[in-house]
Short mmCIF file of N, CA and C in Angstrom, two decimals:
data_model
loop_
_atom_site.label_atom_id
_atom_site.label_comp_id
_atom_site.label_asym_id
_atom_site.label_seq_id
_atom_site.Cartn_x
_atom_site.Cartn_y
_atom_site.Cartn_z
N UNK A 56 -5.51 -224.31 -71.59
CA UNK A 56 -5.84 -222.87 -73.14
C UNK A 56 -7.18 -222.47 -72.29
N UNK A 57 -7.98 -222.88 -72.01
CA UNK A 57 -8.98 -221.98 -71.51
C UNK A 57 -8.53 -221.13 -70.43
N UNK A 58 -7.99 -222.03 -69.52
CA UNK A 58 -7.30 -221.40 -68.27
C UNK A 58 -6.56 -219.61 -68.80
N UNK A 59 -5.47 -220.45 -68.82
CA UNK A 59 -5.07 -219.41 -69.80
C UNK A 59 -5.63 -218.28 -70.65
N UNK A 60 -6.93 -218.31 -71.39
CA UNK A 60 -7.40 -217.17 -72.12
C UNK A 60 -8.28 -216.36 -71.03
N UNK A 61 -8.49 -216.63 -70.15
CA UNK A 61 -8.89 -215.99 -69.14
C UNK A 61 -8.24 -215.32 -68.54
N UNK A 62 -7.66 -215.50 -68.01
CA UNK A 62 -6.65 -215.00 -67.40
C UNK A 62 -5.87 -214.01 -68.19
N UNK A 63 -5.42 -213.72 -69.43
CA UNK A 63 -5.19 -213.21 -69.98
C UNK A 63 -5.49 -212.37 -70.09
N UNK A 64 -7.26 -212.39 -69.80
CA UNK A 64 -8.70 -210.99 -70.67
C UNK A 64 -8.32 -210.98 -69.06
N UNK A 65 -8.18 -211.14 -68.12
CA UNK A 65 -8.25 -210.53 -66.66
C UNK A 65 -6.87 -209.22 -66.78
N UNK A 66 -6.32 -210.17 -66.82
CA UNK A 66 -4.59 -209.48 -66.84
C UNK A 66 -5.04 -207.88 -67.88
N UNK A 67 -4.86 -208.08 -68.95
CA UNK A 67 -5.51 -207.14 -69.53
C UNK A 67 -6.48 -206.32 -69.77
N UNK A 68 -7.74 -206.73 -68.85
CA UNK A 68 -8.43 -205.30 -67.96
C UNK A 68 -8.18 -204.77 -66.97
N UNK A 69 -6.78 -205.63 -66.09
CA UNK A 69 -6.58 -204.80 -65.10
C UNK A 69 -5.13 -203.87 -64.94
N UNK A 70 -4.38 -203.60 -66.64
CA UNK A 70 -3.51 -203.21 -66.99
C UNK A 70 -5.26 -201.59 -67.37
N UNK A 71 -5.90 -201.68 -68.17
CA UNK A 71 -6.71 -200.93 -68.85
C UNK A 71 -6.96 -200.14 -67.49
N UNK A 72 -7.44 -201.08 -66.71
CA UNK A 72 -7.98 -199.80 -65.53
C UNK A 72 -6.30 -199.31 -64.69
N UNK A 73 -5.97 -199.78 -64.59
CA UNK A 73 -4.21 -198.75 -64.37
C UNK A 73 -4.51 -197.52 -65.22
N UNK A 74 -4.57 -198.13 -66.99
CA UNK A 74 -3.70 -196.76 -67.38
C UNK A 74 -5.12 -195.74 -66.92
N UNK A 75 -5.58 -196.52 -66.99
CA UNK A 75 -7.19 -195.22 -66.45
C UNK A 75 -6.77 -194.75 -65.83
N UNK A 76 -6.41 -195.10 -64.85
CA UNK A 76 -6.76 -194.64 -63.07
C UNK A 76 -5.37 -193.20 -63.47
N UNK A 77 -4.11 -193.84 -64.19
CA UNK A 77 -3.52 -193.24 -64.66
C UNK A 77 -3.54 -191.77 -64.77
N UNK A 78 -4.15 -192.42 -65.83
CA UNK A 78 -5.23 -191.08 -67.11
C UNK A 78 -5.75 -189.15 -65.93
N UNK A 79 -6.58 -190.39 -65.50
CA UNK A 79 -7.39 -189.85 -64.32
C UNK A 79 -6.65 -188.58 -63.20
N UNK A 80 -5.69 -189.21 -62.94
CA UNK A 80 -5.19 -188.65 -62.00
C UNK A 80 -4.32 -187.18 -62.22
N UNK A 81 -3.39 -187.89 -63.89
CA UNK A 81 -2.67 -186.75 -64.50
C UNK A 81 -3.80 -185.92 -64.70
N UNK A 82 -5.01 -186.09 -64.98
CA UNK A 82 -5.93 -184.84 -65.81
C UNK A 82 -6.45 -184.19 -63.66
N UNK A 83 -6.37 -184.89 -63.60
CA UNK A 83 -7.06 -184.59 -61.58
C UNK A 83 -5.53 -183.27 -61.39
N UNK A 84 -4.05 -183.34 -61.28
CA UNK A 84 -3.21 -183.22 -61.19
C UNK A 84 -3.44 -182.19 -61.97
N UNK A 85 -3.45 -181.37 -63.02
CA UNK A 85 -3.59 -180.53 -64.34
C UNK A 85 -4.49 -180.21 -63.83
N UNK A 86 -5.75 -180.12 -63.29
CA UNK A 86 -6.93 -179.25 -62.75
C UNK A 86 -6.52 -178.66 -61.50
N UNK A 87 -5.74 -179.80 -60.63
CA UNK A 87 -5.48 -178.42 -59.20
C UNK A 87 -4.56 -177.39 -59.84
N UNK A 88 -3.87 -177.80 -60.28
CA UNK A 88 -2.45 -176.78 -61.26
C UNK A 88 -3.49 -175.43 -61.44
N UNK A 89 -4.41 -175.42 -62.89
CA UNK A 89 -4.61 -174.59 -62.70
C UNK A 89 -5.41 -173.90 -61.75
N UNK A 90 -6.10 -174.17 -60.95
CA UNK A 90 -6.85 -173.98 -59.92
C UNK A 90 -5.63 -172.80 -59.41
N UNK A 91 -5.40 -173.70 -58.78
CA UNK A 91 -3.93 -172.71 -57.59
C UNK A 91 -2.78 -172.15 -58.37
N UNK A 92 -2.84 -172.62 -59.71
CA UNK A 92 -2.44 -171.19 -60.37
C UNK A 92 -3.27 -170.01 -60.87
N UNK A 93 -4.67 -170.30 -60.96
CA UNK A 93 -5.71 -169.09 -61.21
C UNK A 93 -6.10 -168.48 -59.51
N UNK A 94 -6.09 -169.17 -58.42
CA UNK A 94 -6.08 -168.21 -57.16
C UNK A 94 -4.82 -167.74 -56.34
N UNK A 95 -3.67 -167.56 -57.87
CA UNK A 95 -2.86 -166.85 -57.45
C UNK A 95 -2.86 -165.83 -58.06
N UNK A 96 -3.08 -165.77 -59.00
CA UNK A 96 -3.36 -164.82 -59.85
C UNK A 96 -4.05 -163.36 -59.59
N UNK A 97 -4.52 -164.35 -58.40
CA UNK A 97 -6.37 -163.19 -58.09
C UNK A 97 -5.70 -162.54 -57.16
#
C-alpha cells in the first residue's frame, strides 16, 4: 500500500512535468511565430 501511494505520487508528478513542458513548448513556438511575423513585416 505504501509503495503504491509513492508510485502514484511519482506518476502524477511526472505527468505534471510533461504538461508543464508541453505548455512551455507551446509558448515558445507562439513567441517564435510572433518574432518571425514581426521580422517579415519590417
